[in-house]
């Protein structure tokens, strides 16, 4: 196999009480990417559609992630990459991570899978370093593992994969405003009260328990964030209304996706997730804010070979 | 049934990364208590052996917890209680909680189980309020539910029961020194760094995942505490040596039990837990510190009817 076309999922990081540690992969929202072996060494970005991104490999996250992999690979050639970006940059649903993760996953397949998923995460983190200045795994981990991922520790990198409860569906609304990850991080305080900390790890414990036992009520009760959401939500227009109406429409929980501005909700069925989407739509229609709206199941596999319908779509 | 004899387990609260939220019940370390229905209203403490404790019901944690239950019960009589204390007061393994939990569990049995376990926890918390000034559930929750308990929230009270992985065995060493819970709480800082908070909830997430998947290595990796242990361990003689030698002897993890001074370790077999006990013993023998030493599996049921051998023992 010399060529592969992959689906690179959008991801939700910082899931409420899981700030900096818990993320999930979406099933039907993501980019498409074609990766081909070539004799020439290094990475060549052949084409980027859907978005204006650098084509020089060292300035493109897929290129940088790919080069990190090539440095460790027993392979004398290189790869060409064509990317069809569907996830908007700065959306807060892991646009750069999708490209980084997709590139290294595809290359690993073409080389006969010499690397573990954990190693692929480490390569993809180099793409995140280019994108945001920090080699974080919040989005590349769920993009590569699928389902939910808990990053227990960075040193050493310890990622726990959790299969998603089958009935869980995500709704994501992306207001067309820009918040830079770096700005969004700057407004956070560097200290928190011990009391809020205890609430946060109590909730994260509850959420992880809910995911393993498929206890949707517990998942809902645990989707709280007393630390980051009260601060960052100020940057997101209509956040309180989005959350209120999502919960009234039946969502289990609702919070900020990544560092925003996207807002996510989790629901217990596709029907409810669609009602939540309608409720979110109403809020932004009233406020006159442009948005993208997604409803997706949780992706079980992360990056994967594109399905025939996805492949034809491009 | 007018009389019941129960085993009231010792408990380990504040399990490393689970400060204030995660506890467990021991299987073979605990008190014995006999509770009898009587016509006279209220609670009468007939006898306390093994420890010098108040016999006035309103000054005895079992009495106070029992009165909290009686206030809600559809019952015109009262109860007498005889307690054989084996868990030393101030040990950090839930001595007061064992009495509070045992009393209300026994009364609930004698009344035909009108109350849920969660309600029993609320009654028993009144005993904790008497003992420490704070109606916490850290020890009474595992004493009543057995296994591991996660207190996700106090308002409303939300307790998640987690069955213990079958091969997990606890070692607990109790140095004969006194640390008051109130003092032990005073030395904690009221703020923590966000960075340490993230490590803590990452570890708690990992620990909960490890308990559900019976991943003993993950349990071990997650048994870290960057927040409370570095401060409180200063009050415990030889803590660093106890921890070092426990881990070298094969323990998965080691930390402070409750607010100390007891130190616990968790291991993956009875044999390893015994080796850990021997390692702990050596440390305190060298330092010339008197101690009690316990090795116990995790109790699956919490408070329970005393077994025939336990019943005869008293």
CSV table of N, CA and C in Angstrom, one decimal, chain A residues 169-312:
chain,number,residue,atom,x,y,z
A,169,UNK,N,-24.3,11.3,22.4
A,169,UNK,CA,-24.2,12.0,21.2
A,169,UNK,C,-23.8,13.5,21.6
A,170,UNK,N,-22.9,14.0,20.8
A,170,UNK,CA,-22.4,15.4,21.0
A,170,UNK,C,-23.1,16.4,20.1
A,171,UNK,N,-23.4,17.6,20.6
A,171,UNK,CA,-23.8,18.7,19.8
A,171,UNK,C,-22.7,19.8,20.0
A,172,UNK,N,-22.3,20.4,18.9
A,172,UNK,CA,-21.3,21.5,19.1
A,172,UNK,C,-21.7,22.7,18.2
A,173,UNK,N,-21.6,23.8,18.8
A,173,UNK,CA,-21.9,25.1,18.1
A,173,UNK,C,-20.7,25.9,18.1
A,174,UNK,N,-20.3,26.4,16.9
A,174,UNK,CA,-19.1,27.2,16.8
A,174,UNK,C,-19.4,28.6,16.3
A,175,UNK,N,-19.5,29.5,17.2
A,175,UNK,CA,-19.7,30.9,16.8
A,175,UNK,C,-18.6,31.5,16.0
A,176,UNK,N,-18.9,32.2,15.0
A,176,UNK,CA,-17.8,32.7,14.1
A,176,UNK,C,-17.1,33.9,14.7
A,177,UNK,N,-16.5,33.7,15.8
A,177,UNK,CA,-15.6,34.7,16.4
A,177,UNK,C,-14.3,34.1,16.7
A,178,UNK,N,-13.3,34.9,16.9
A,178,UNK,CA,-12.0,34.4,17.1
A,178,UNK,C,-11.5,34.5,18.6
A,179,UNK,N,-11.1,33.4,19.2
A,179,UNK,CA,-10.4,33.5,20.5
A,179,UNK,C,-9.1,32.8,20.3
A,180,UNK,N,-8.0,33.4,20.5
A,180,UNK,CA,-6.7,32.7,20.4
A,180,UNK,C,-6.5,31.8,21.7
A,181,UNK,N,-6.0,30.6,21.4
A,181,UNK,CA,-5.7,29.7,22.5
A,181,UNK,C,-4.8,30.4,23.6
A,182,UNK,N,-3.9,31.1,23.1
A,182,UNK,CA,-2.9,31.7,24.0
A,182,UNK,C,-3.6,32.8,24.9
A,183,UNK,N,-4.5,33.6,24.3
A,183,UNK,CA,-5.3,34.6,25.1
A,183,UNK,C,-6.2,33.8,26.1
A,184,UNK,N,-6.8,32.8,25.6
A,184,UNK,CA,-7.7,32.1,26.4
A,184,UNK,C,-7.0,31.4,27.6
A,185,UNK,N,-5.8,31.1,27.4
A,185,UNK,CA,-5.0,30.5,28.5
A,185,UNK,C,-4.5,31.6,29.5
A,186,UNK,N,-4.2,32.8,28.9
A,186,UNK,CA,-3.7,33.9,29.8
A,186,UNK,C,-4.7,34.3,30.8
A,187,UNK,N,-6.0,34.3,30.5
A,187,UNK,CA,-6.9,34.8,31.5
A,187,UNK,C,-7.2,33.9,32.7
A,188,UNK,N,-6.7,32.6,32.6
A,188,UNK,CA,-6.8,31.7,33.7
A,188,UNK,C,-5.9,32.1,34.8
A,189,UNK,N,-6.4,31.9,36.0
A,189,UNK,CA,-5.6,32.2,37.2
A,189,UNK,C,-4.6,31.0,37.4
A,190,UNK,N,-3.5,31.3,38.0
A,190,UNK,CA,-2.5,30.2,38.2
A,190,UNK,C,-2.7,29.4,39.5
A,191,UNK,N,-3.6,30.0,40.3
A,191,UNK,CA,-4.0,29.2,41.6
A,191,UNK,C,-5.5,29.1,41.6
A,192,UNK,N,-5.9,28.1,42.3
A,192,UNK,CA,-7.3,27.8,42.5
A,192,UNK,C,-7.5,27.5,44.0
A,193,UNK,N,-8.8,27.6,44.5
A,193,UNK,CA,-9.0,27.3,45.9
A,193,UNK,C,-9.0,25.8,46.0
A,194,UNK,N,-8.5,25.3,47.2
A,194,UNK,CA,-8.5,23.8,47.4
A,194,UNK,C,-10.0,23.3,47.3
A,195,UNK,N,-10.9,24.1,47.8
A,195,UNK,CA,-12.3,23.7,47.8
A,195,UNK,C,-12.8,23.5,46.4
A,196,UNK,N,-12.5,24.4,45.5
A,196,UNK,CA,-12.9,24.2,44.1
A,196,UNK,C,-12.1,23.0,43.5
A,197,UNK,N,-10.9,22.8,43.9
A,197,UNK,CA,-10.1,21.7,43.4
A,197,UNK,C,-10.8,20.3,43.8
A,198,UNK,N,-11.2,20.3,45.0
A,198,UNK,CA,-11.9,19.0,45.5
A,198,UNK,C,-13.2,18.8,44.7
A,199,UNK,N,-13.9,19.8,44.4
A,199,UNK,CA,-15.1,19.7,43.6
A,199,UNK,C,-14.8,19.1,42.2
A,200,UNK,N,-13.7,19.7,41.7
A,200,UNK,CA,-13.3,19.3,40.3
A,200,UNK,C,-12.9,17.8,40.3
A,201,UNK,N,-12.0,17.4,41.2
A,201,UNK,CA,-11.6,16.0,41.1
A,201,UNK,C,-12.7,15.0,41.5
A,202,UNK,N,-13.6,15.5,42.4
A,202,UNK,CA,-14.8,14.7,42.7
A,202,UNK,C,-15.7,14.5,41.4
A,203,UNK,N,-15.9,15.6,40.7
A,203,UNK,CA,-16.6,15.5,39.5
A,203,UNK,C,-15.9,14.7,38.4
A,204,UNK,N,-14.6,14.8,38.3
A,204,UNK,CA,-13.9,14.0,37.3
A,204,UNK,C,-14.0,12.5,37.6
A,205,UNK,N,-13.9,12.2,38.9
A,205,UNK,CA,-14.0,10.8,39.3
A,205,UNK,C,-15.4,10.3,39.0
A,206,UNK,N,-16.4,11.1,39.2
A,206,UNK,CA,-17.8,10.8,38.9
A,206,UNK,C,-18.0,10.6,37.4
A,207,UNK,N,-17.4,11.4,36.6
A,207,UNK,CA,-17.5,11.3,35.2
A,207,UNK,C,-16.9,10.1,34.6
A,208,UNK,N,-15.7,9.8,35.1
A,208,UNK,CA,-15.0,8.5,34.7
A,208,UNK,C,-15.8,7.3,35.1
A,209,UNK,N,-16.3,7.3,36.3
A,209,UNK,CA,-17.2,6.2,36.8
A,209,UNK,C,-18.4,6.1,35.9
A,210,UNK,N,-19.0,7.2,35.6
A,210,UNK,CA,-20.2,7.2,34.7
A,210,UNK,C,-19.9,6.7,33.3
A,211,UNK,N,-18.7,7.0,32.8
A,211,UNK,CA,-18.4,6.5,31.4
A,211,UNK,C,-18.2,4.9,31.5
A,212,UNK,N,-17.6,4.4,32.5
A,212,UNK,CA,-17.4,3.0,32.6
A,212,UNK,C,-18.7,2.2,32.9
A,213,UNK,N,-19.6,2.8,33.7
A,213,UNK,CA,-20.8,2.1,34.0
A,213,UNK,C,-22.0,2.5,33.1
A,214,UNK,N,-21.7,3.3,32.1
A,214,UNK,CA,-22.8,3.8,31.2
A,214,UNK,C,-23.9,4.4,32.0
A,215,UNK,N,-23.6,5.1,33.1
A,215,UNK,CA,-24.6,5.8,33.9
A,215,UNK,C,-24.7,7.2,33.4
A,216,UNK,N,-25.7,7.4,32.6
A,216,UNK,CA,-25.9,8.7,31.9
A,216,UNK,C,-26.2,9.8,32.9
A,217,UNK,N,-27.0,9.5,33.9
A,217,UNK,CA,-27.4,10.5,34.9
A,217,UNK,C,-26.1,11.0,35.6
A,218,UNK,N,-25.3,10.0,36.0
A,218,UNK,CA,-24.0,10.3,36.7
A,218,UNK,C,-23.1,11.2,35.8
A,219,UNK,N,-23.1,10.8,34.5
A,219,UNK,CA,-22.3,11.6,33.5
A,219,UNK,C,-22.8,13.0,33.6
A,220,UNK,N,-24.1,13.2,33.5
A,220,UNK,CA,-24.7,14.5,33.5
A,220,UNK,C,-24.4,15.3,34.8
A,221,UNK,N,-24.6,14.6,36.0
A,221,UNK,CA,-24.3,15.3,37.2
A,221,UNK,C,-22.8,15.8,37.4
A,222,UNK,N,-21.9,15.0,36.7
A,222,UNK,CA,-20.5,15.2,36.8
A,222,UNK,C,-20.0,16.3,35.9
A,223,UNK,N,-20.8,16.6,34.9
A,223,UNK,CA,-20.3,17.6,33.9
A,223,UNK,C,-20.4,19.0,34.4
A,224,UNK,N,-19.6,19.3,35.4
A,224,UNK,CA,-19.5,20.6,36.0
A,224,UNK,C,-18.1,21.1,36.0
A,225,UNK,N,-17.9,22.4,36.0
A,225,UNK,CA,-16.6,22.9,36.0
A,225,UNK,C,-16.6,24.2,36.8
A,226,UNK,N,-16.1,24.2,38.0
A,226,UNK,CA,-16.1,25.4,38.8
A,226,UNK,C,-14.9,26.2,38.7
A,227,UNK,N,-14.0,25.8,37.8
A,227,UNK,CA,-12.7,26.5,37.8
A,227,UNK,C,-12.5,27.3,36.5
A,228,UNK,N,-12.6,26.6,35.4
A,228,UNK,CA,-12.2,27.3,34.1
A,228,UNK,C,-13.4,28.0,33.4
A,229,UNK,N,-14.5,27.2,33.4
A,229,UNK,CA,-15.7,27.7,32.7
A,229,UNK,C,-16.2,29.1,33.2
A,230,UNK,N,-16.2,29.4,34.5
A,230,UNK,CA,-16.7,30.7,35.0
A,230,UNK,C,-15.8,31.8,34.4
A,231,UNK,N,-14.6,31.5,34.1
A,231,UNK,CA,-13.7,32.6,33.6
A,231,UNK,C,-13.8,32.6,32.1
A,232,UNK,N,-13.5,31.5,31.4
A,232,UNK,CA,-13.5,31.5,30.0
A,232,UNK,C,-14.8,31.8,29.3
A,233,UNK,N,-15.9,31.5,30.0
A,233,UNK,CA,-17.2,31.6,29.3
A,233,UNK,C,-17.5,33.1,29.1
A,234,UNK,N,-16.8,34.0,29.8
A,234,UNK,CA,-17.0,35.4,29.6
A,234,UNK,C,-16.7,35.8,28.1
A,235,UNK,N,-15.7,35.1,27.5
A,235,UNK,CA,-15.3,35.4,26.2
A,235,UNK,C,-16.2,34.8,25.1
A,236,UNK,N,-17.2,34.0,25.5
A,236,UNK,CA,-18.1,33.4,24.5
A,236,UNK,C,-19.5,34.0,24.6
A,237,UNK,N,-19.9,34.7,23.5
A,237,UNK,CA,-21.2,35.4,23.5
A,237,UNK,C,-22.3,34.4,23.7
A,238,UNK,N,-23.2,34.8,24.6
A,238,UNK,CA,-24.4,34.0,24.9
A,238,UNK,C,-24.2,32.7,25.5
A,239,UNK,N,-23.0,32.5,26.2
A,239,UNK,CA,-22.7,31.2,26.8
A,239,UNK,C,-23.8,30.7,27.8
A,240,UNK,N,-24.1,31.6,28.7
A,240,UNK,CA,-25.1,31.2,29.7
A,240,UNK,C,-26.4,30.8,29.1
A,241,UNK,N,-26.9,31.5,28.1
A,241,UNK,CA,-28.1,31.1,27.4
A,241,UNK,C,-28.0,29.8,26.7
A,242,UNK,N,-26.9,29.6,26.0
A,242,UNK,CA,-26.6,28.3,25.3
A,242,UNK,C,-26.7,27.2,26.3
A,243,UNK,N,-26.1,27.3,27.4
A,243,UNK,CA,-26.1,26.3,28.4
A,243,UNK,C,-27.5,26.0,29.0
A,244,UNK,N,-28.1,27.1,29.4
A,244,UNK,CA,-29.4,27.0,30.0
A,244,UNK,C,-30.4,26.3,29.0
A,245,UNK,N,-30.4,26.7,27.8
A,245,UNK,CA,-31.4,26.2,26.8
A,245,UNK,C,-31.0,24.7,26.4
A,246,UNK,N,-29.7,24.4,26.4
A,246,UNK,CA,-29.3,23.1,26.1
A,246,UNK,C,-29.7,22.1,27.1
A,247,UNK,N,-29.6,22.5,28.4
A,247,UNK,CA,-30.0,21.6,29.5
A,247,UNK,C,-31.5,21.5,29.5
A,248,UNK,N,-32.2,22.6,29.2
A,248,UNK,CA,-33.7,22.5,29.2
A,248,UNK,C,-34.1,21.6,28.0
A,249,UNK,N,-33.3,21.6,27.0
A,249,UNK,CA,-33.7,20.7,25.8
A,249,UNK,C,-33.3,19.2,26.1
A,250,UNK,N,-32.7,19.0,27.3
A,250,UNK,CA,-32.5,17.6,27.6
A,250,UNK,C,-31.0,17.2,27.6
A,251,UNK,N,-30.1,18.1,27.4
A,251,UNK,CA,-28.7,17.7,27.4
A,251,UNK,C,-28.3,17.2,28.8
A,252,UNK,N,-27.4,16.3,28.8
A,252,UNK,CA,-26.8,15.8,30.1
A,252,UNK,C,-25.9,16.9,30.7
A,253,UNK,N,-25.2,17.6,29.9
A,253,UNK,CA,-24.3,18.6,30.3
A,253,UNK,C,-23.8,19.4,29.2
A,254,UNK,N,-23.2,20.6,29.5
A,254,UNK,CA,-22.9,21.5,28.4
A,254,UNK,C,-21.7,22.3,28.9
A,255,UNK,N,-20.7,22.6,28.1
A,255,UNK,CA,-19.5,23.4,28.5
A,255,UNK,C,-18.8,23.9,27.3
A,256,UNK,N,-17.6,24.4,27.6
A,256,UNK,CA,-16.7,25.0,26.6
A,256,UNK,C,-15.9,23.8,25.9
A,257,UNK,N,-15.8,23.9,24.6
A,257,UNK,CA,-15.0,22.9,23.9
A,257,UNK,C,-13.6,23.4,23.7
A,258,UNK,N,-12.6,22.7,24.2
A,258,UNK,CA,-11.2,23.2,24.2
A,258,UNK,C,-11.1,24.5,24.9
A,259,UNK,N,-10.5,25.5,24.2
A,259,UNK,CA,-10.4,26.8,24.9
A,259,UNK,C,-11.5,27.7,24.2
A,260,UNK,N,-12.5,27.2,23.6
A,260,UNK,CA,-13.5,27.9,23.0
A,260,UNK,C,-13.1,28.4,21.6
A,261,UNK,N,-13.9,29.1,20.9
A,261,UNK,CA,-15.3,29.6,21.3
A,261,UNK,C,-16.4,28.5,21.1
A,262,UNK,N,-16.1,27.3,20.6
A,262,UNK,CA,-17.1,26.3,20.4
A,262,UNK,C,-17.7,25.9,21.8
A,263,UNK,N,-19.0,25.6,21.8
A,263,UNK,CA,-19.6,25.1,23.0
A,263,UNK,C,-20.2,23.8,22.7
A,264,UNK,N,-20.0,22.8,23.6
A,264,UNK,CA,-20.4,21.4,23.3
A,264,UNK,C,-21.5,21.1,24.3
A,265,UNK,N,-22.4,20.1,24.0
A,265,UNK,CA,-23.3,19.5,24.9
A,265,UNK,C,-23.2,18.0,24.6
A,266,UNK,N,-23.5,17.2,25.6
A,266,UNK,CA,-23.6,15.8,25.5
A,266,UNK,C,-25.0,15.4,25.8
A,267,UNK,N,-25.6,14.5,25.0
A,267,UNK,CA,-27.0,14.0,25.2
A,267,UNK,C,-27.1,12.5,25.1
A,268,UNK,N,-28.2,12.0,25.6
A,268,UNK,CA,-28.3,10.6,25.6
A,268,UNK,C,-29.0,10.0,24.4
A,269,UNK,N,-29.2,10.7,23.3
A,269,UNK,CA,-29.7,10.1,22.1
A,269,UNK,C,-29.5,11.1,21.0
A,270,UNK,N,-29.6,10.6,19.8
A,270,UNK,CA,-29.5,11.4,18.6
A,270,UNK,C,-30.6,12.4,18.6
A,271,UNK,N,-31.8,12.0,18.9
A,271,UNK,CA,-33.0,12.8,18.9
A,271,UNK,C,-32.8,14.0,19.9
A,272,UNK,N,-32.3,13.7,21.1
A,272,UNK,CA,-32.1,14.8,22.1
A,272,UNK,C,-31.0,15.7,21.6
A,273,UNK,N,-29.9,15.1,21.1
A,273,UNK,CA,-28.8,16.0,20.6
A,273,UNK,C,-29.3,16.9,19.5
A,274,UNK,N,-30.2,16.5,18.7
A,274,UNK,CA,-30.8,17.4,17.7
A,274,UNK,C,-31.7,18.5,18.3
A,275,UNK,N,-32.4,18.1,19.3
A,275,UNK,CA,-33.2,19.1,20.0
A,275,UNK,C,-32.3,20.2,20.7
A,276,UNK,N,-31.2,19.7,21.2
A,276,UNK,CA,-30.2,20.6,21.8
A,276,UNK,C,-29.6,21.5,20.7
A,277,UNK,N,-29.4,21.0,19.5
A,277,UNK,CA,-28.9,21.8,18.4
A,277,UNK,C,-29.9,22.9,18.1
A,278,UNK,N,-31.1,22.5,18.0
A,278,UNK,CA,-32.2,23.5,17.7
A,278,UNK,C,-32.3,24.6,18.8
A,279,UNK,N,-32.1,24.2,20.0
A,279,UNK,CA,-32.1,25.2,21.1
A,279,UNK,C,-30.9,26.1,21.0
A,280,UNK,N,-29.7,25.6,20.7
A,280,UNK,CA,-28.5,26.4,20.5
A,280,UNK,C,-28.7,27.4,19.3
A,281,UNK,N,-29.3,26.8,18.3
A,281,UNK,CA,-29.5,27.6,17.0
A,281,UNK,C,-30.4,28.8,17.4
A,282,UNK,N,-31.4,28.6,18.1
A,282,UNK,CA,-32.4,29.7,18.5
A,282,UNK,C,-31.6,30.8,19.2
A,283,UNK,N,-30.7,30.4,20.1
A,283,UNK,CA,-30.0,31.4,20.9
A,283,UNK,C,-29.2,32.3,20.0
A,284,UNK,N,-28.4,31.7,19.1
A,284,UNK,CA,-27.5,32.5,18.2
A,284,UNK,C,-28.3,33.2,17.1
A,285,UNK,N,-29.4,32.6,16.7
A,285,UNK,CA,-30.2,33.4,15.7
A,285,UNK,C,-30.8,34.6,16.3
A,286,UNK,N,-31.2,34.6,17.6
A,286,UNK,CA,-31.7,35.8,18.3
A,286,UNK,C,-30.6,36.8,18.4
A,287,UNK,N,-29.4,36.3,18.8
A,287,UNK,CA,-28.3,37.3,19.0
A,287,UNK,C,-27.7,37.8,17.7
A,288,UNK,N,-28.1,37.1,16.6
A,288,UNK,CA,-27.5,37.5,15.3
A,288,UNK,C,-26.1,37.1,15.1
A,289,UNK,N,-25.7,36.0,15.8
A,289,UNK,CA,-24.3,35.6,15.7
A,289,UNK,C,-24.2,34.4,14.6
A,290,UNK,N,-23.3,34.5,13.7
A,290,UNK,CA,-23.1,33.4,12.7
A,290,UNK,C,-22.5,32.2,13.4
A,291,UNK,N,-22.8,31.0,12.9
A,291,UNK,CA,-22.3,29.8,13.6
A,291,UNK,C,-22.3,28.7,12.7
A,292,UNK,N,-21.4,27.6,13.1
A,292,UNK,CA,-21.6,26.3,12.5
A,292,UNK,C,-22.1,25.4,13.6
A,293,UNK,N,-22.9,24.4,13.2
A,293,UNK,CA,-23.6,23.6,14.2
A,293,UNK,C,-23.3,22.1,13.8
A,294,UNK,N,-22.9,21.3,14.7
A,294,UNK,CA,-22.6,19.9,14.4
A,294,UNK,C,-23.3,19.0,15.4
A,295,UNK,N,-23.8,17.9,14.9
A,295,UNK,CA,-24.3,16.8,15.8
A,295,UNK,C,-23.6,15.6,15.4
A,296,UNK,N,-23.0,14.9,16.4
A,296,UNK,CA,-22.2,13.7,16.0
A,296,UNK,C,-22.2,12.7,17.2
A,297,UNK,N,-22.2,11.5,16.8
A,297,UNK,CA,-21.9,10.4,17.8
A,297,UNK,C,-20.4,10.5,18.2
A,298,UNK,N,-20.1,9.8,19.3
A,298,UNK,CA,-18.7,9.8,19.7
A,298,UNK,C,-18.0,8.8,18.8
A,299,UNK,N,-16.8,9.2,18.2
A,299,UNK,CA,-16.1,8.3,17.3
A,299,UNK,C,-15.4,7.2,18.1
A,300,UNK,N,-15.7,6.0,17.7
A,300,UNK,CA,-15.1,4.9,18.5
A,300,UNK,C,-13.6,4.7,18.2
A,301,UNK,N,-13.2,5.1,16.9
A,301,UNK,CA,-11.8,4.7,16.5
A,301,UNK,C,-10.8,5.9,16.3
A,302,UNK,N,-11.3,7.1,16.4
A,302,UNK,CA,-10.3,8.2,16.0
A,302,UNK,C,-10.0,8.2,14.6
A,303,UNK,N,-8.8,8.6,14.2
A,303,UNK,CA,-8.4,8.6,12.8
A,303,UNK,C,-8.6,7.2,12.2
A,304,UNK,N,-9.2,7.2,11.0
A,304,UNK,CA,-9.5,5.9,10.4
A,304,UNK,C,-9.4,6.1,8.8
A,305,UNK,N,-9.4,4.9,8.1
A,305,UNK,CA,-9.5,5.0,6.7
A,305,UNK,C,-10.8,5.6,6.3
A,306,UNK,N,-10.8,6.6,5.4
A,306,UNK,CA,-12.1,7.2,5.0
A,306,UNK,C,-13.0,6.2,4.4
A,307,UNK,N,-14.3,6.3,4.7
A,307,UNK,CA,-15.3,5.4,4.1
A,307,UNK,C,-15.5,5.8,2.6
A,308,UNK,N,-16.0,4.9,1.8
A,308,UNK,CA,-16.2,5.2,0.4
A,308,UNK,C,-16.9,6.5,0.2
A,309,UNK,N,-18.0,6.7,1.0
A,309,UNK,CA,-18.8,8.0,0.7
A,309,UNK,C,-17.9,9.2,1.1
A,310,UNK,N,-17.1,9.1,2.1
A,310,UNK,CA,-16.2,10.2,2.5
A,310,UNK,C,-15.2,10.4,1.4
A,311,UNK,N,-14.7,9.3,0.9
A,311,UNK,CA,-13.6,9.3,-0.1
A,311,UNK,C,-14.1,10.0,-1.4
A,312,UNK,N,-15.3,9.6,-1.8
A,312,UNK,CA,-15.9,10.2,-3.0
A,312,UNK,C,-16.2,11.7,-2.9
